[in-house]
CSV table of C-alpha atoms and ligand atoms in Angstrom, one decimal:
chain,number,residue,atom,x,y,z
B,235,MET,CA,149.6,92.6,50.8
B,236,SER,CA,147.3,95.1,52.0
B,237,ASN,CA,147.5,97.0,55.3
B,238,ASP,CA,146.2,100.3,54.1
B,239,PRO,CA,142.8,101.9,53.6
B,240,HIS,CA,141.7,101.3,50.0
B,241,ILE,CA,139.9,102.7,47.1
B,242,PRO,CA,138.6,100.0,44.6
B,243,HIS,CA,141.2,100.1,41.8
B,244,THR,CA,138.4,99.9,39.3
B,245,GLN,CA,137.5,103.5,40.2
B,246,LEU,CA,141.1,104.7,39.5
B,247,ALA,CA,142.5,106.1,36.4
B,248,GLU,CA,144.4,103.7,34.1
B,249,ASP,CA,147.6,105.3,34.9
B,250,ALA,CA,147.3,105.6,38.6
B,251,PRO,CA,150.3,104.2,40.5
B,252,VAL,CA,150.1,100.8,41.9
B,253,SER,CA,149.6,100.9,45.6
B,254,CYS,CA,148.1,98.7,48.3
B,255,SER,CA,146.4,101.8,49.5
B,256,THR,CA,144.4,102.1,46.3
B,257,CYS,CA,143.6,98.4,46.0
B,258,ALA,CA,140.8,96.2,47.2
B,259,ALA,CA,143.3,93.7,48.6
B,260,CYS,CA,143.0,91.7,45.5
B,261,CYS,CA,145.9,89.3,46.5
B,262,CYS,CA,144.0,88.4,49.7
B,263,GLN,CA,141.7,86.1,47.6
B,264,LEU,CA,144.6,83.9,46.7
B,265,GLU,CA,145.4,80.6,48.4
B,266,VAL,CA,148.2,81.2,51.0
B,267,MET,CA,150.1,78.2,52.2
B,268,LEU,CA,151.7,78.3,55.6
B,269,ILE,CA,155.2,77.3,55.1
B,270,THR,CA,156.7,78.8,58.3
B,271,ASP,CA,155.2,79.5,61.7
B,272,THR,CA,154.7,83.2,62.0
B,273,GLY,CA,152.0,82.9,64.8
B,274,VAL,CA,148.9,82.9,62.7
B,275,PRO,CA,146.0,82.2,65.1
B,276,GLU,CA,144.5,78.7,64.7
B,277,ARG,CA,141.0,80.1,63.9
B,278,PHE,CA,142.4,81.4,60.6
B,279,ILE,CA,144.1,78.1,59.5
B,280,ASP,CA,142.6,75.3,57.4
B,281,ASN,CA,144.1,72.1,56.2
B,282,ASP,CA,144.3,71.6,52.4
B,283,ASP,CA,143.6,68.3,50.7
B,284,TRP,CA,147.3,67.4,50.8
B,285,GLY,CA,147.8,67.8,54.5
B,286,GLY,CA,149.3,71.2,54.3
B,287,GLN,CA,148.1,74.3,56.2
B,288,VAL,CA,146.6,77.3,54.4
B,289,MET,CA,144.9,80.5,55.4
B,290,ARG,CA,141.2,80.0,55.9
B,291,ARG,CA,139.1,81.6,53.2
B,292,LEU,CA,135.5,82.6,53.3
B,293,ASP,CA,132.8,81.5,50.8
B,294,ASP,CA,133.5,84.5,48.6
B,295,GLY,CA,137.2,83.6,48.4
B,296,TRP,CA,138.7,86.3,50.7
B,297,CYS,CA,141.0,85.4,53.5
B,298,ALA,CA,139.3,85.1,56.8
B,299,ALA,CA,141.9,87.4,58.4
B,300,LEU,CA,140.9,90.3,56.2
B,301,ASP,CA,138.9,93.1,57.8
B,302,ARG,CA,136.1,93.5,55.3
B,303,ASP,CA,135.3,97.1,56.3
B,304,THR,CA,138.8,98.5,56.0
B,305,MET,CA,140.3,95.7,53.7
B,306,ARG,CA,143.2,95.6,56.0
B,307,CYS,CA,144.9,92.6,57.3
B,308,THR,CA,143.8,92.0,60.9
B,309,ILE,CA,147.0,89.9,61.7
B,310,TYR,CA,149.5,92.0,59.9
B,311,GLU,CA,152.3,91.4,62.4
B,312,LEU,CA,151.7,87.7,62.3
B,313,ARG,CA,150.9,87.4,58.6
B,314,PRO,CA,152.3,84.3,56.7
B,315,LEU,CA,155.7,84.4,54.9
B,316,ILE,CA,153.9,84.3,51.6
B,317,CYS,CA,152.0,87.4,52.3
B,318,ARG,CA,155.2,89.2,53.4
B,319,GLU,CA,156.9,88.3,50.2
B,320,PHE,CA,154.0,89.1,47.8
B,321,GLU,CA,155.5,92.2,46.2
B,322,MET,CA,153.4,95.2,45.4
B,323,GLY,CA,153.8,96.0,41.7
B,324,ALA,CA,155.2,92.6,40.8
B,325,PRO,CA,153.6,90.7,37.8
B,326,GLU,CA,151.5,88.7,40.2
B,327,CYS,CA,150.2,91.8,41.9
B,328,LEU,CA,149.4,93.4,38.6
B,329,ASP,CA,147.6,90.3,37.4
B,330,GLU,CA,145.4,90.3,40.5
B,331,ARG,CA,144.6,93.9,40.2
B,332,ARG,CA,143.4,93.2,36.6
B,333,GLY,CA,141.3,90.4,37.9
B,334,LEU,CA,143.0,87.7,36.0
B,335,ASP,CA,143.1,84.2,37.0
B,336,THR,CA,146.6,83.0,38.0
B,337,ILE,CA,148.3,79.6,38.7
B,338,TYR,CA,148.0,80.4,42.5
B,339,ARG,CA,144.2,80.1,42.6
L,42,SF4,S1,147.2,93.1,44.8
L,42,SF4,FE1,149.1,94.3,44.9
L,42,SF4,S2,148.4,96.4,45.3
L,42,SF4,FE2,146.7,95.1,45.8
L,42,SF4,S3,146.9,94.6,48.0
L,42,SF4,FE3,148.0,93.0,46.9
L,42,SF4,S4,150.1,93.6,46.8
L,42,SF4,FE4,148.9,95.5,47.3
L,43,SF4,S1,146.9,86.9,56.2
L,43,SF4,FE1,146.5,89.1,55.8
L,43,SF4,S2,147.9,89.7,54.2
L,43,SF4,FE2,147.7,87.5,54.1
L,43,SF4,S3,146.0,87.0,52.7
L,43,SF4,FE3,145.1,87.1,54.8
L,43,SF4,S4,144.5,89.2,55.0
L,43,SF4,FE4,145.8,89.2,53.2
């Protein structure tokens, strides 16, 4: 997930290479479950309806830990395991960049 400055991908050519540095951190709108303790600060954690812990999201859907000016993760070194494993260029990433709904929402 994103830790780079971004250019909204909607402004890029169709054949532009996939890169977090040219993405509006699309994947940081997904629900992120906390399945291991990576040190995420409490203020960014919510409880879901099933008693699990998730990254807190703002009313517009983006993760509370995302810097909205730079679209960088403000807790990159402490980010959840799911964020570490979300692979740039993988089908889920491409779906998010296309603005598609996914099963993760
Ligand atoms: S959607 Fe893909 S390209 Fe965009 S920030 Fe996430 S991993 Fe990077
Ligand atoms: S913790 Fe960081 S990388 Fe993970 S969704 Fe939030 S802003 Fe994105």
